[in-house]
mmCIF file of C-alpha atoms in Angstrom:
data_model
loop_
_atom_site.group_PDB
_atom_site.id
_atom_site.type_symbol
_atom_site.label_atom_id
_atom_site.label_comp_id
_atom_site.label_asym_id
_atom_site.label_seq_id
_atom_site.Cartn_x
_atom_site.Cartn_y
_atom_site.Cartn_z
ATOM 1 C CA UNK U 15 -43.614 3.807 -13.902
ATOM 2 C CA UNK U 16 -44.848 4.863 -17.385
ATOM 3 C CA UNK U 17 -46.040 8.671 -18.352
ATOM 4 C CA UNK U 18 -49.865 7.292 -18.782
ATOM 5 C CA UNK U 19 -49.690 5.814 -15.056
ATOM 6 C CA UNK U 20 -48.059 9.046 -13.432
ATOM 7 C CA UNK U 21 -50.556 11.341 -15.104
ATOM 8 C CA UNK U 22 -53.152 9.177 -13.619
ATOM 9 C CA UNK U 23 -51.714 9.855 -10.273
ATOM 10 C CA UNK U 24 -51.065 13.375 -10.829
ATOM 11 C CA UNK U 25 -54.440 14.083 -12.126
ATOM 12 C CA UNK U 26 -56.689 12.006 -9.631
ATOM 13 C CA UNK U 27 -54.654 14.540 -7.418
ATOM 14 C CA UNK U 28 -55.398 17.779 -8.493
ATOM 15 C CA UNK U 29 -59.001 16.728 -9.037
ATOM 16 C CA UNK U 30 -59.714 16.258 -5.851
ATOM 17 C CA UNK U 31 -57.930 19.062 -4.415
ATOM 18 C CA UNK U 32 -60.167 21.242 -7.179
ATOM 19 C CA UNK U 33 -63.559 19.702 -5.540
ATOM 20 C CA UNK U 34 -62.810 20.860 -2.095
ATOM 21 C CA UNK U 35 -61.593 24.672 -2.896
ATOM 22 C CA UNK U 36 -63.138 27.260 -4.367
ATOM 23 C CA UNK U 37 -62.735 30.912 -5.695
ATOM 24 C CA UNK U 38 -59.241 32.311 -4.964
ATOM 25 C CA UNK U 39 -57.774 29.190 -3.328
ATOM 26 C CA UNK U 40 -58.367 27.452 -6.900
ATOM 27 C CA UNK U 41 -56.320 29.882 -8.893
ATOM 28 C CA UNK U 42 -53.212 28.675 -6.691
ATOM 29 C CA UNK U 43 -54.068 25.350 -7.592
ATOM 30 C CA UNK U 44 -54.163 26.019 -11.576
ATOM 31 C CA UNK U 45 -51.194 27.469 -10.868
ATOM 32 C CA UNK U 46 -49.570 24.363 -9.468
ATOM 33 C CA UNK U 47 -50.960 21.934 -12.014
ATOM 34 C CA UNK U 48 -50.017 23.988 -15.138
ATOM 35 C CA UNK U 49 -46.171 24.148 -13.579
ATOM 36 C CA UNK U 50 -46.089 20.588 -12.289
ATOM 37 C CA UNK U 51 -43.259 18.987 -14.374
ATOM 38 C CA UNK U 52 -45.169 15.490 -14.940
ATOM 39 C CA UNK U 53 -48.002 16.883 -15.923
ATOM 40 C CA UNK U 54 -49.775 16.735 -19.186
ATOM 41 C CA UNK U 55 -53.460 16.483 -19.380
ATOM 42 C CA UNK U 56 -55.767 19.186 -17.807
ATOM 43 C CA UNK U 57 -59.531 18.456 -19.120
ATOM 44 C CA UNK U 58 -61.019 16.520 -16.253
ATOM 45 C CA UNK U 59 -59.564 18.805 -13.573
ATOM 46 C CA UNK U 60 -61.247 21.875 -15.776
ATOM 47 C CA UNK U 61 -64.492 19.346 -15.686
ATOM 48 C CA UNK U 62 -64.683 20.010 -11.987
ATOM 49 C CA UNK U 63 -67.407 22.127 -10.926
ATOM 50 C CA UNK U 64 -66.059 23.937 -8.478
ATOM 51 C CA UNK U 65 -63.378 24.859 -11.352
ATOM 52 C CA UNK U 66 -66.030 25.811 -13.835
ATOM 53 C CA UNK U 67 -67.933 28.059 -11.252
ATOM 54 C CA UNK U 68 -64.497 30.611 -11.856
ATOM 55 C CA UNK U 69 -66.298 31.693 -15.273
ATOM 56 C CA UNK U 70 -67.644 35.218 -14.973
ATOM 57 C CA UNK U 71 -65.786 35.717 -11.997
ATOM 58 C CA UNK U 72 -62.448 38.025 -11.298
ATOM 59 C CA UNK U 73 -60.709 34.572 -11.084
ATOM 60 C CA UNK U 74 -62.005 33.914 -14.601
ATOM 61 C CA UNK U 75 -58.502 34.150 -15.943
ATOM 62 C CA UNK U 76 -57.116 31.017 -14.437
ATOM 63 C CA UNK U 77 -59.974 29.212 -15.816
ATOM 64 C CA UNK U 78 -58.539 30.893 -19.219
ATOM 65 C CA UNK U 79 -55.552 29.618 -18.135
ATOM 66 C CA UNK U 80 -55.838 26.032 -17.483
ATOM 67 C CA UNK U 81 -57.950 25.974 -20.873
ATOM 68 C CA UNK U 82 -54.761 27.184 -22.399
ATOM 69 C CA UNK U 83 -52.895 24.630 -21.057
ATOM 70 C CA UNK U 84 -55.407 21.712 -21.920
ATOM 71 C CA UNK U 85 -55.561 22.748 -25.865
ATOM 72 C CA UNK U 86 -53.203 25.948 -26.445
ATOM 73 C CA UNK U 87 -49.677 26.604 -27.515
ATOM 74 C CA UNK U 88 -46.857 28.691 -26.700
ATOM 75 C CA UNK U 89 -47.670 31.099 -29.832
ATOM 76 C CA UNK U 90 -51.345 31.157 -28.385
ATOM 77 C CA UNK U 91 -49.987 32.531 -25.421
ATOM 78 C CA UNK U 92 -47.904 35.263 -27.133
ATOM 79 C CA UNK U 93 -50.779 36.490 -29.158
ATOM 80 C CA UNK U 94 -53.359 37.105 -26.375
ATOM 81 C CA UNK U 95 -50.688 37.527 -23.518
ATOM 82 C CA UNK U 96 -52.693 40.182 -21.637
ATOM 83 C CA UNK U 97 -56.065 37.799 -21.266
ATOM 84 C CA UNK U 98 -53.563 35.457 -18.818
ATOM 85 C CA UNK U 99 -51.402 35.596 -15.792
ATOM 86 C CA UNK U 100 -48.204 36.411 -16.007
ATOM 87 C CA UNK U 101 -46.225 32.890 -16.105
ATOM 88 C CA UNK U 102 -43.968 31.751 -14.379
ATOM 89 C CA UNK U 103 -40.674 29.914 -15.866
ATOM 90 C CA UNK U 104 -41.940 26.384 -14.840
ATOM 91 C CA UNK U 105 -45.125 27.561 -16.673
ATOM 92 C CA UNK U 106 -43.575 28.542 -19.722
ATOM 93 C CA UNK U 107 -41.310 25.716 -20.150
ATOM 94 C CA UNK U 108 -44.675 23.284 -19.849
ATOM 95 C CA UNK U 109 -46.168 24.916 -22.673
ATOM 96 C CA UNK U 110 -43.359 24.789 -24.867
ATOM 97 C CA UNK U 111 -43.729 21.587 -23.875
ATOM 98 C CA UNK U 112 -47.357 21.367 -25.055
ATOM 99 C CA UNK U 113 -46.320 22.930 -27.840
ATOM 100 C CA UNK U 114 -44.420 20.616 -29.030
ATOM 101 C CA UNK U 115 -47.269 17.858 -28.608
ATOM 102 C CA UNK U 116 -49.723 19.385 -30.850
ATOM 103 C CA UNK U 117 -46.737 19.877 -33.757
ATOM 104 C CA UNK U 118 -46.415 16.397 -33.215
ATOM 105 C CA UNK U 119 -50.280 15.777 -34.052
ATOM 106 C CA UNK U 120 -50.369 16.912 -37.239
ATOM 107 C CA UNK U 121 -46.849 16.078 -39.030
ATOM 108 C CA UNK U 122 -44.107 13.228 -37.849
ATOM 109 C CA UNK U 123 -40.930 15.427 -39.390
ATOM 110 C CA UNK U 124 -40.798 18.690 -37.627
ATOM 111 C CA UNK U 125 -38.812 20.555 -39.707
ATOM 112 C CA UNK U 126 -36.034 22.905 -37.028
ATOM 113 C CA UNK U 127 -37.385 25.994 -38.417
ATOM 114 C CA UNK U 128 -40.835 25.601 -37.416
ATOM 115 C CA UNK U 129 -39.925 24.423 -34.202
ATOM 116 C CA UNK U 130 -37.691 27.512 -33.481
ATOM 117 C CA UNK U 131 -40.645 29.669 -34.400
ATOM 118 C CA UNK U 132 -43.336 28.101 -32.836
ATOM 119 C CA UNK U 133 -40.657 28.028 -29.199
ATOM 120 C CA UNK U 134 -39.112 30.736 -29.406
ATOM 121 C CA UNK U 135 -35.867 29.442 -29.629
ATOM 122 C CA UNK U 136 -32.475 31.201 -30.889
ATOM 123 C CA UNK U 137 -30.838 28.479 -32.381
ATOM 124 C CA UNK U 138 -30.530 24.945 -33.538
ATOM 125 C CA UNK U 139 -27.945 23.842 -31.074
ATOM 126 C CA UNK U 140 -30.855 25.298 -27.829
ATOM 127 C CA UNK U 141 -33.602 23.627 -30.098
ATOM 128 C CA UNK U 142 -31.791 20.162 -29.976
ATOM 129 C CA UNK U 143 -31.283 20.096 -26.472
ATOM 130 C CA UNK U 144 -34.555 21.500 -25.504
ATOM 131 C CA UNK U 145 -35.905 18.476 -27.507
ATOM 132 C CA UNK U 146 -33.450 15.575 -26.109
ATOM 133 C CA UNK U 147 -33.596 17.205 -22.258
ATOM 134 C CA UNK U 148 -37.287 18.471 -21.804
ATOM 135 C CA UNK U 149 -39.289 16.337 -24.181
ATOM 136 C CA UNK U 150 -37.252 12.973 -25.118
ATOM 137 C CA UNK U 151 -35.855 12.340 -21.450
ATOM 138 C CA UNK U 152 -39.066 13.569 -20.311
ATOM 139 C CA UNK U 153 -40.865 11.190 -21.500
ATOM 140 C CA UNK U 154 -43.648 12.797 -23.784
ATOM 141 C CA UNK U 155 -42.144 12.294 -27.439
ATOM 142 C CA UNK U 156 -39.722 9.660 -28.754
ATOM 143 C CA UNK U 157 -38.239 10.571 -32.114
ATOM 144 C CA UNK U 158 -34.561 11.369 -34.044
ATOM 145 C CA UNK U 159 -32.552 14.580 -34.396
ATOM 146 C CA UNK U 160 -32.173 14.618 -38.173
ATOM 147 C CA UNK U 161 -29.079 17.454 -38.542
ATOM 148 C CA UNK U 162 -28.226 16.901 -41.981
ATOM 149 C CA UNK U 163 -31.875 17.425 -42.942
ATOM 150 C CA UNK U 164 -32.606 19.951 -39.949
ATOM 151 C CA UNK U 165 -35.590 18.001 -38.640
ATOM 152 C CA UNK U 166 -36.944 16.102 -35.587
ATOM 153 C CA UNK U 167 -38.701 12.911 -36.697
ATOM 154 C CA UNK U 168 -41.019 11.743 -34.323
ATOM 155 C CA UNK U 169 -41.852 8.030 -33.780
ATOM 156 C CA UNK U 170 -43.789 8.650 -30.441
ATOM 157 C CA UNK U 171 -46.143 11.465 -28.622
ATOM 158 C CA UNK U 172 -48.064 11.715 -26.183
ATOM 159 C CA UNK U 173 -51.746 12.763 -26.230
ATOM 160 C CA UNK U 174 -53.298 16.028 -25.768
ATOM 161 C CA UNK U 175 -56.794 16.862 -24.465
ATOM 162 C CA UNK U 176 -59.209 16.437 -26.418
ATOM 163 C CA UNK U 177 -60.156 19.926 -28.242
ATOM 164 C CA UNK U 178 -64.148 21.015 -27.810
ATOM 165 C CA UNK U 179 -65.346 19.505 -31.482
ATOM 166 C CA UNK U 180 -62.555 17.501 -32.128
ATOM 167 C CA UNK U 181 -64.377 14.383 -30.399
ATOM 168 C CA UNK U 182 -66.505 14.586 -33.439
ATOM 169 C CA UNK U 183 -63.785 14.341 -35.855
ATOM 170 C CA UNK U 184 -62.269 11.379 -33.920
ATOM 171 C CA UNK U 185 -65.775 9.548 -33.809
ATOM 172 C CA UNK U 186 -65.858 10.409 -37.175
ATOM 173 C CA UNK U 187 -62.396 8.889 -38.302
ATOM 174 C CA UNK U 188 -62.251 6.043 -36.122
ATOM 175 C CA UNK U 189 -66.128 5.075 -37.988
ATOM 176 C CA UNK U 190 -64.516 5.351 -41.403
ATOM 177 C CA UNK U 191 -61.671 3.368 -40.433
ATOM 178 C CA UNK U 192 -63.688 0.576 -38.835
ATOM 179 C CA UNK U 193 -65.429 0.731 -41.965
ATOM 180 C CA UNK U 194 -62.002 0.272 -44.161
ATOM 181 C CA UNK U 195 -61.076 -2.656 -41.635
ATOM 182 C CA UNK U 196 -64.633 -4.361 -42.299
ATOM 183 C CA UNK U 197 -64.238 -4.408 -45.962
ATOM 184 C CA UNK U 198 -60.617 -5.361 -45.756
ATOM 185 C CA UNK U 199 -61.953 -8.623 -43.337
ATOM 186 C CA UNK U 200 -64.391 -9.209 -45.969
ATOM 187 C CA UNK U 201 -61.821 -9.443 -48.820
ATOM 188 C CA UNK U 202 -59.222 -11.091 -47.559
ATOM 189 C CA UNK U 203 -62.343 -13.915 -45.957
ATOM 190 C CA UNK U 204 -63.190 -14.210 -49.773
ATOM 191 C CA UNK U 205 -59.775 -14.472 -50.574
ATOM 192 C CA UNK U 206 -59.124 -17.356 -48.239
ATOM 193 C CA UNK U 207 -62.179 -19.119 -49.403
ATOM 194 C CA UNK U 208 -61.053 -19.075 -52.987
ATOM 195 C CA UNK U 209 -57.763 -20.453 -51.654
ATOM 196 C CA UNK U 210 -59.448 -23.009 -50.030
ATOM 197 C CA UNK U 211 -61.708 -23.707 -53.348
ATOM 198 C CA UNK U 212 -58.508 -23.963 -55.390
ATOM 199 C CA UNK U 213 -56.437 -26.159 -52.758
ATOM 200 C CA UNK U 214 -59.680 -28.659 -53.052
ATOM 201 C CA UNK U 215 -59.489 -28.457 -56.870
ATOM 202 C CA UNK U 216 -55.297 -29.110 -56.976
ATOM 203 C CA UNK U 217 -56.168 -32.394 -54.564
ATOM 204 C CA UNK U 218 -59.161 -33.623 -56.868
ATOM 205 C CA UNK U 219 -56.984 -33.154 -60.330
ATOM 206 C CA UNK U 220 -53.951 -34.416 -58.034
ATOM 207 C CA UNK U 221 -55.813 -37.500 -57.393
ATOM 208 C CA UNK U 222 -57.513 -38.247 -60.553
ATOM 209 C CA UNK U 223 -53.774 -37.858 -62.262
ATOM 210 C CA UNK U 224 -52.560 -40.646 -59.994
ATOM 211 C CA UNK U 225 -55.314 -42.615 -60.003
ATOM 212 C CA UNK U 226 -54.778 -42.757 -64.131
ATOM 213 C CA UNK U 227 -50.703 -43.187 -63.596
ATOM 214 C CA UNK U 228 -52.200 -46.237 -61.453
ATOM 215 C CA UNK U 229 -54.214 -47.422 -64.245
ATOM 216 C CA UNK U 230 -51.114 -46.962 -66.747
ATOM 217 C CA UNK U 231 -49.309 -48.783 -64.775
ATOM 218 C CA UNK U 232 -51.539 -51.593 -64.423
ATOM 219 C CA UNK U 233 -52.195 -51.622 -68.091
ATOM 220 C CA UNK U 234 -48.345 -51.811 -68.570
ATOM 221 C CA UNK U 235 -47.627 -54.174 -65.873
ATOM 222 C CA UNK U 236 -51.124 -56.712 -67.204
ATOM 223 C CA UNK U 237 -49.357 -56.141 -70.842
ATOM 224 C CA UNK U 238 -46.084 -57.256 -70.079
ATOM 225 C CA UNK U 239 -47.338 -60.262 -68.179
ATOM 226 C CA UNK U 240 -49.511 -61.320 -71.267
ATOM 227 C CA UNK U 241 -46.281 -61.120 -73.679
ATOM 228 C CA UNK U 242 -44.481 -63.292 -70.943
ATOM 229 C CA UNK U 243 -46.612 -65.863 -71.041
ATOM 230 C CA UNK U 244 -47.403 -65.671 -74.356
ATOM 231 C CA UNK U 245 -43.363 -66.620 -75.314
ATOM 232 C CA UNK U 246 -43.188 -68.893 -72.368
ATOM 233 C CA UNK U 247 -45.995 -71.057 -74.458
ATOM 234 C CA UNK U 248 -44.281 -70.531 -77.801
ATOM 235 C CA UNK U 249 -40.879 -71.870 -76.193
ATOM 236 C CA UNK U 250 -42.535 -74.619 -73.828
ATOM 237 C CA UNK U 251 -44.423 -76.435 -77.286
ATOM 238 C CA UNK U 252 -42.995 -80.086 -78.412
ATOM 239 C CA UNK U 253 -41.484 -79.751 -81.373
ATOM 240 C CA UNK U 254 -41.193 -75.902 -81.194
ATOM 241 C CA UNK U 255 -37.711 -75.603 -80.869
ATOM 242 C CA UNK U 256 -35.152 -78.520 -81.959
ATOM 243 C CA UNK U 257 -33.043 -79.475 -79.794
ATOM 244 C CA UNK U 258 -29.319 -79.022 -80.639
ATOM 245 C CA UNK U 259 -28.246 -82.594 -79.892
ATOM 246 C CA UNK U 260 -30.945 -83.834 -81.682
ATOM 247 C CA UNK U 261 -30.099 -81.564 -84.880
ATOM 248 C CA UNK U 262 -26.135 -82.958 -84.796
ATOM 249 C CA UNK U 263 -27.415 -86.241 -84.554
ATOM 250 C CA UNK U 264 -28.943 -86.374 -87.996
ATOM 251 C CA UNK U 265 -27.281 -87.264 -91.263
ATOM 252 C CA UNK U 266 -26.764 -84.388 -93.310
ATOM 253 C CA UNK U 267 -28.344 -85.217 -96.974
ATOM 254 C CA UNK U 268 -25.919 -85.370 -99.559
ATOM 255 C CA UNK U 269 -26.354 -82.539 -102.532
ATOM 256 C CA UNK U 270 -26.012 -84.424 -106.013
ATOM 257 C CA UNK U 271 -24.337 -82.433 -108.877
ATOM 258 C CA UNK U 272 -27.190 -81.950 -111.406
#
């Protein structure tokens, strides 16, 4: 089963679980989906109603909470620390997690130094295996461990919630590059046309050539029959050539001295 599939699951879960509790049984439940190890995507459980009634309450927190989750980071957390529960280690590992994820957004080579920064992490040999055993085996991000060049390139991540504005952006880019594709259709149409213009040309001079080879050739061919015949007449006339036989038999005229 493939990560998009079990956060399907996971979420169609916790959704409906959020639309039948309310107040303090719902901070249990943010609780359980921000520690649940397969899951990745929070904004349609924090679209729930119930969920968005927490606001202005003294359960707001956990409403801060799973918005951290959907769009924050691990240095998020640090710098506003004391506007969140206290998490737990499941909690913290899933947001390193996250963490990672939005890196991954905005640059394919992580260099190790940012990474140990942005996670907290000691050194490059807990970086690497925090990488291979609770991202790569994970599922979320496919990439290689560069150690010569101390970097993780990534060739695969998976998706973060949306960020509020951000949909604007991505309407925004994905117009432009619709647009790019358009005019790239359009040139390469007109390209195949004049291809097609120039392929008809090549055939028309290709048979006009031929048809004048075929005309040489005739011309040759009528030529060369015309000079045939022409010495088969010359050859067949009486008297046209004399026969040897008939040249032997002849006296020879005698030369007088003068």
């Amino acid at each position: 089963m493939d990560i998009e599939q079990k956060q399907a699951e996971h979420i169609d879960y916790f959704v409906r679980i959020a639309s039948t509790h309310k107040g303090a049984s719902l901070a249990n439940l943010v609780v359980e989906a921000t520690s649940h190890p397969s899951l990745f995507a929070f904004s349609e459980i924090l679209a729930v109603p119930n969920v968005l009634e927490l606001q202005g309450t003294e359960n707001s927190i956990y409403l801060d909470l799973l918005r951290l989750f959907a769009h924050g980071t691990w240095t998020d957390y640090k710098s506003n620390a004391g506007c969140f529960p206290q998490l737990i280690p499941d909690q913290i590992l899933k947001l390193k997690q996250l963490t990672v994820l939005t890196l991954a957004e905005t640059a394919k080579v992580l260099p190790y130094d940012v990474l140990m920064q942005e996670l907290d992490v000691a050194n490059v040999r807990e970086l690497e295996d925090f990488l291979i055993n609770e991202c790569m085996y994970v599922g979320i991000v496919r990439g290689k461990l560069d150690q010569l060049r101390r970097c993780f390139e990534v060739q695969f991540a998976a998706g973060r919630d949306l960020r509020p504005g951000q949909l604007g952006n991505m309407i925004q880019t994905l117009t432009s590059w619709l647009t790019t594709s358009e005019n790239l259709l359009i040139s390469i149409q007109e390209k195949i046309k004049w291809a097609d213009t120039m392929s008809e040309l090549d055939k028309k001079h290709r048979k006009e050539v031929e048809e004048k080879v075929e005309e040489v050739k005739k011309s040759i061919s009528l030529k060369a029959d015309i000079d045939f015949r022409g010495h088969e007449e010359i050859y067949s006339e009486p008297g046209g050539v004399m026969d040897y036989e008939e040249d032997r038999s002849r006296p020879k005229r005698r030369r007088h001295p003068i």
